[in-house]
């Protein structure tokens, strides 16, 4: 394997946290409100993950994401369990890919409950597919500088004479 | 032979009054639409069909955006969980390789007798192993389950 003994890998105990043990339909049913509730943790983790391109450096952010998700579903369980279960059941049984379009009635009931008891509104249409600006305290990883090679071909000097072309351009209809 | 030829011969002749005239005059099928009407109908149906197609297209587009939005909302949680399990498995693989090659003199884990696979990157860079390496020390059944996940879903 390519993983040598020089490479730091976290211990198993460092990586063991209570995981979100929920099924697909449940996650889909809670997805929009979950994304809104845990927006900061999610953005922090995804920014770290995409900037560093290394799962080892974003473990704490990932733990925060999982903890936030657990907290959200616990709160839902305490407040809107019946409405949520009804919606998740509808998503599970109406289609093969958990489409939302067949479950607007149960979704309305669930949304109303979430708004009243947890004060989370369903995000606007396509909210999570849009670009969102995230402000973070984590420093940006250094960008690798452009490589300089000692034997590179020398470029023209700055003050070299540049004559106009003798026969015009091949793409004369575009450039002239 | 002469007697045999005495019977009266009946010549094949046209019916009395002659043959009927041959109906060579063209009888075209009844035309329900004129050419212009057919062009107009074609254009009208195409425009109507495009309109309906467009309505359906917008509906499908909205559905896909909604599904993508939901997936992106839960993706960080799934990725965090995946990363932790991935790192755990890498450590298991490395330990398994060290245990397996313990008796081979000169063997260093993750290298070929000390020769690294990637020489131009810092030694602490984590390169994700390819699929077969990742499953090298696990049960072949697990490999099959992951490789042929499409057979079961």
Coordinates of C-alpha atoms in Angstrom, one line a residue:
Chain A
X1 CA 0.0 0.0 0.0
X2 CA 1.1 3.6 -0.5
X3 CA 0.6 4.5 3.1
X4 CA 4.1 4.4 4.7
X5 CA 5.0 4.5 8.3
X6 CA 6.0 8.2 8.0
X7 CA 2.4 9.2 7.3
X8 CA 0.6 10.3 10.4
X9 CA -2.8 8.5 10.8
X10 CA -5.0 9.3 13.8
X11 CA -5.6 6.6 16.4
X12 CA -8.9 4.7 16.2
X13 CA -9.9 6.2 19.5
X14 CA -9.5 9.7 18.2
X15 CA -11.8 8.9 15.3
X16 CA -14.6 7.2 17.2
X17 CA -17.6 9.4 17.9
X18 CA -21.3 8.5 18.0
X19 CA -22.3 8.3 14.4
X20 CA -25.6 9.3 12.9
X21 CA -27.4 6.0 12.6
X22 CA -30.3 7.0 10.4
X23 CA -31.8 5.7 7.2
X24 CA -31.9 7.4 3.8
X25 CA -35.5 8.5 3.9
X26 CA -35.0 10.0 7.4
X27 CA -32.0 12.0 6.3
X28 CA -33.7 13.2 3.2
X29 CA -36.8 14.2 5.2
X30 CA -34.7 16.3 7.5
X31 CA -32.1 17.5 4.9
X32 CA -33.3 21.0 4.3
X33 CA -33.8 22.0 7.9
X34 CA -30.7 20.1 8.9
X35 CA -28.7 22.1 6.3
X36 CA -30.0 25.3 7.7
X37 CA -29.6 24.4 11.3
X38 CA -25.9 23.2 10.9
X39 CA -25.0 25.6 8.1
X40 CA -22.0 27.1 9.9
X41 CA -20.5 23.7 10.9
X42 CA -21.2 22.3 7.4
X43 CA -19.6 25.2 5.6
X44 CA -16.6 25.2 7.9
X45 CA -16.0 21.5 7.3
X46 CA -16.6 21.6 3.6
X47 CA -14.3 24.6 3.1
X48 CA -11.6 22.9 5.1
X49 CA -12.0 19.7 3.2
X50 CA -11.9 21.3 -0.2
X51 CA -9.0 23.7 0.7
X52 CA -6.8 21.1 2.4
X53 CA -7.7 18.1 0.2
X54 CA -6.7 15.9 3.2
X55 CA -9.1 14.1 5.5
X56 CA -6.6 14.1 8.4
X57 CA -6.7 17.9 8.7
X58 CA -10.5 18.3 9.0
X59 CA -11.3 15.6 11.7
X60 CA -12.4 18.1 14.3
X61 CA -14.6 20.0 11.9
X62 CA -16.1 16.7 10.8
X63 CA -16.8 15.8 14.4
X64 CA -18.5 19.1 14.8
X65 CA -20.7 18.4 11.8
X66 CA -21.7 15.0 13.2
X67 CA -22.4 16.4 16.6
X68 CA -24.5 19.2 15.1
X69 CA -26.5 16.6 13.1
X70 CA -27.1 14.5 16.1
X71 CA -28.3 17.5 18.1
X72 CA -30.6 18.5 15.3
X73 CA -32.3 15.1 15.1
X74 CA -32.5 14.9 18.8
X75 CA -34.4 18.2 18.9
X76 CA -36.7 17.0 16.1
X77 CA -37.4 13.9 18.1
X78 CA -38.4 16.0 21.1
X79 CA -40.6 18.4 19.2
X80 CA -42.0 17.2 15.8
X81 CA -41.5 13.5 15.9
X82 CA -45.0 12.5 14.6
X83 CA -45.0 15.0 11.7
X84 CA -41.4 14.1 10.9
X85 CA -42.1 10.4 10.8
X86 CA -45.2 10.9 8.7
X87 CA -43.1 12.8 6.2
X88 CA -40.2 10.4 6.2
X89 CA -42.6 7.5 5.7
X90 CA -44.2 9.2 2.8
X91 CA -40.8 9.9 1.2
X92 CA -39.8 6.3 1.7
X93 CA -42.8 4.7 0.2
X94 CA -43.8 7.2 -2.6
X95 CA -40.9 6.7 -5.0
X96 CA -37.6 4.9 -5.4
X97 CA -35.3 8.0 -5.0
X98 CA -37.0 9.8 -2.1
X99 CA -38.6 12.4 -4.4
X100 CA -40.1 15.3 -2.6
X101 CA -42.7 16.1 -5.2
X102 CA -45.1 13.4 -4.1
X103 CA -45.2 14.5 -0.4
X104 CA -46.2 18.1 -0.4
X105 CA -49.0 17.6 2.0
X106 CA -47.0 15.9 4.7
X107 CA -44.2 18.3 4.0
X108 CA -46.5 21.3 4.7
X109 CA -47.5 19.8 8.1
X110 CA -43.9 19.1 9.0
X111 CA -42.7 22.6 7.9
X112 CA -45.4 24.2 9.9
X113 CA -44.4 22.3 13.0
X114 CA -40.7 23.1 12.5
X115 CA -41.4 26.7 12.1
X116 CA -43.6 26.9 15.2
X117 CA -41.6 24.8 17.6
X118 CA -38.0 25.0 16.4
X119 CA -38.2 28.3 14.5
X120 CA -36.5 27.0 11.4
X121 CA -38.0 27.9 8.1
X122 CA -37.5 25.7 5.1
X123 CA -34.8 27.4 3.0
X124 CA -35.7 29.0 -0.3
X125 CA -35.8 26.8 -3.5
X126 CA -32.4 25.6 -4.5
X127 CA -30.7 27.2 -1.5
X128 CA -28.0 24.6 -1.0
X129 CA -27.1 24.6 -4.7
X130 CA -26.3 28.3 -4.7
X131 CA -22.9 29.8 -3.9
X132 CA -22.8 30.9 -0.3
X133 CA -20.1 33.0 1.3
X134 CA -18.6 31.7 4.5
X135 CA -16.4 33.6 6.9
X136 CA -13.9 31.4 8.7
X137 CA -11.1 31.9 11.3
X138 CA -9.0 29.1 9.9
X139 CA -6.0 30.4 8.0
X140 CA -5.9 29.6 4.3
X141 CA -3.4 26.9 3.4
X142 CA -0.3 28.3 1.6
X143 CA -0.5 28.1 -2.1
X144 CA 2.4 26.3 -3.8
X145 CA 4.5 28.9 -5.6
X146 CA 5.2 28.6 -9.3
X147 CA 8.2 26.4 -10.0
X148 CA 11.3 28.2 -11.3
X149 CA 13.7 26.1 -13.3
X150 CA 17.3 27.1 -13.7
X151 CA 17.6 25.8 -17.3
X152 CA 14.4 27.3 -18.6
X153 CA 14.5 28.8 -22.2
X154 CA 15.1 32.6 -21.9
X155 CA 12.3 34.8 -22.9
X156 CA 12.6 37.8 -25.3
X157 CA 14.0 40.9 -23.5
X158 CA 11.4 43.6 -22.5
X159 CA 12.6 46.1 -25.1
X160 CA 12.9 43.7 -28.0
X161 CA 11.7 45.2 -31.3
X162 CA 8.3 43.7 -32.3
X163 CA 7.6 44.2 -36.0
X164 CA 4.1 44.0 -37.4
X165 CA 3.4 40.7 -39.2
X166 CA 4.3 40.7 -42.9
X167 CA 1.3 38.9 -44.3
X168 CA -1.4 39.8 -41.9
X169 CA -3.3 37.4 -39.8
X170 CA -4.6 34.0 -40.8
X171 CA -7.9 35.0 -39.1
X172 CA -8.1 38.4 -40.8
X173 CA -11.9 38.5 -40.6
X174 CA -11.8 38.2 -36.8
X175 CA -8.7 40.2 -35.9
X176 CA -8.7 43.1 -38.4
Chain B
X1 CA -58.9 -37.0 -89.3
X2 CA -61.1 -35.0 -91.6
X3 CA -64.2 -36.1 -89.8
X4 CA -62.9 -34.8 -86.5
X5 CA -62.4 -31.3 -87.8
X6 CA -66.0 -30.9 -88.9
X7 CA -67.2 -29.5 -85.6
X8 CA -68.0 -25.8 -85.7
X9 CA -65.2 -23.7 -84.2
X10 CA -66.3 -20.9 -81.9
X11 CA -63.9 -18.0 -82.2
X12 CA -63.1 -16.0 -79.1
X13 CA -64.6 -12.7 -79.8
X14 CA -65.5 -9.4 -78.0
X15 CA -68.9 -9.4 -76.2
X16 CA -71.8 -8.1 -78.1
X17 CA -71.6 -4.3 -78.2
X18 CA -67.8 -4.4 -77.9
X19 CA -65.5 -4.1 -74.8
X20 CA -66.2 -1.5 -72.2
X21 CA -63.8 1.5 -72.4
X22 CA -60.8 1.0 -70.2
X23 CA -61.1 3.3 -67.1
X24 CA -57.8 5.0 -67.4
X25 CA -58.9 8.2 -65.8
X26 CA -57.2 8.9 -62.5
X27 CA -59.5 9.0 -59.5
X28 CA -57.6 10.7 -56.7
X29 CA -58.3 10.0 -53.0
X30 CA -60.5 12.5 -51.3
X31 CA -58.4 15.3 -49.9
X32 CA -59.3 16.4 -46.4
X33 CA -56.6 19.1 -46.1
X34 CA -54.9 21.3 -48.6
X35 CA -51.2 21.6 -48.8
X36 CA -51.2 24.9 -46.9
X37 CA -53.4 23.5 -44.2
X38 CA -51.0 20.6 -43.7
X39 CA -48.0 22.9 -43.4
X40 CA -50.0 25.0 -40.9
X41 CA -50.9 21.9 -39.0
X42 CA -47.4 20.7 -38.9
X43 CA -46.1 24.0 -37.6
X44 CA -49.0 24.3 -35.1
X45 CA -48.4 20.8 -33.7
X46 CA -44.7 21.4 -33.4
X47 CA -45.1 24.7 -31.6
X48 CA -47.7 23.1 -29.3
X49 CA -45.5 20.1 -28.6
X50 CA -42.5 22.4 -27.9
X51 CA -44.6 24.3 -25.5
X52 CA -45.6 21.2 -23.6
X53 CA -42.0 19.9 -23.7
X54 CA -40.9 23.1 -22.2
X55 CA -43.4 22.9 -19.4
X56 CA -42.2 19.4 -18.6
X57 CA -38.6 20.4 -18.9
X58 CA -39.0 23.1 -16.4
X59 CA -40.8 20.7 -14.0
X60 CA -38.0 18.2 -14.3
X61 CA -35.3 20.8 -13.8
X62 CA -37.0 22.0 -10.7
X63 CA -37.2 18.5 -9.4
X64 CA -33.6 17.8 -10.0
X65 CA -32.5 21.1 -8.3
X66 CA -34.5 20.2 -5.3
X67 CA -33.1 16.7 -5.1
X68 CA -29.5 18.1 -5.6
X69 CA -30.2 20.6 -2.9
X70 CA -31.2 18.0 -0.4
X71 CA -28.2 15.9 -1.3
X72 CA -25.8 18.8 -0.8
X73 CA -27.4 19.5 2.6
X74 CA -26.6 16.1 4.0
X75 CA -23.3 15.6 2.1
X76 CA -21.0 17.2 4.8
X77 CA -22.3 14.8 7.4
X78 CA -21.9 11.8 5.1
X79 CA -18.4 12.9 4.1
X80 CA -17.3 13.4 7.7
X81 CA -18.4 9.9 8.6
X82 CA -16.7 8.5 5.5
X83 CA -13.5 10.3 6.3
X84 CA -13.3 8.9 9.8
X85 CA -14.0 5.3 8.6
X86 CA -11.5 5.7 5.8
X87 CA -8.7 6.8 8.1
X88 CA -9.5 3.9 10.5
X89 CA -9.3 1.5 7.6
X90 CA -6.0 2.9 6.4
X91 CA -4.5 2.3 9.8
X92 CA -5.9 -1.2 9.9
X93 CA -4.4 -1.9 6.4
X94 CA -1.0 -0.6 7.5
X95 CA -1.0 -2.7 10.6
X96 CA -2.1 -5.7 8.7
X97 CA 0.7 -5.2 6.1
X98 CA 3.3 -4.8 8.9
X99 CA 2.1 -8.1 10.5
X100 CA 2.0 -9.9 7.2
X101 CA 5.5 -8.9 6.1
X102 CA 7.1 -9.1 9.5
X103 CA 9.4 -12.0 8.6
X104 CA 10.6 -10.6 5.3
X105 CA 14.0 -8.9 5.8
X106 CA 14.3 -5.4 4.4
X107 CA 10.6 -4.8 3.9
X108 CA 9.3 -1.4 4.9
X109 CA 5.6 -0.8 5.1
X110 CA 4.1 1.2 2.2
X111 CA 7.3 0.8 0.1
X112 CA 8.9 -1.8 -2.1
X113 CA 11.9 -2.8 0.1
X114 CA 12.4 0.9 1.0
X115 CA 11.6 2.3 -2.4
X116 CA 8.7 4.7 -2.2
X117 CA 6.0 4.8 -4.8
X118 CA 5.8 8.6 -4.9
X119 CA 9.2 10.2 -4.6
X120 CA 8.6 13.9 -5.4
X121 CA 6.0 14.7 -2.7
X122 CA 6.7 15.3 1.0
X123 CA 6.8 12.1 3.0
X124 CA 3.8 13.1 5.1
X125 CA 1.5 13.6 2.2
X126 CA -1.5 11.2 2.3
X127 CA -2.1 9.7 -1.1
X128 CA -5.4 7.8 -1.2
X129 CA -4.7 4.2 -2.2
X130 CA -6.5 2.7 -5.2
X131 CA -9.5 0.6 -4.7
X132 CA -7.9 -2.8 -4.8
X133 CA -5.1 -1.8 -2.4
X134 CA -7.6 -0.4 0.0
X135 CA -9.4 -3.8 0.1
X136 CA -6.2 -5.9 -0.1
X137 CA -6.3 -7.1 3.5
X138 CA -10.0 -7.4 3.9
X139 CA -12.4 -10.3 3.3
X140 CA -12.9 -10.8 -0.5
X141 CA -16.7 -10.8 0.2
X142 CA -16.4 -7.2 1.3
X143 CA -14.4 -6.3 -1.8
X144 CA -17.1 -8.0 -3.9
X145 CA -19.9 -6.1 -2.1
X146 CA -18.3 -2.8 -2.7
X147 CA -17.1 -3.5 -6.3
X148 CA -20.4 -4.8 -7.5
X149 CA -22.7 -2.6 -5.4
X150 CA -24.7 -2.0 -8.6
X151 CA -25.8 -5.6 -8.7
X152 CA -27.6 -5.1 -5.5
X153 CA -29.0 -1.6 -5.8

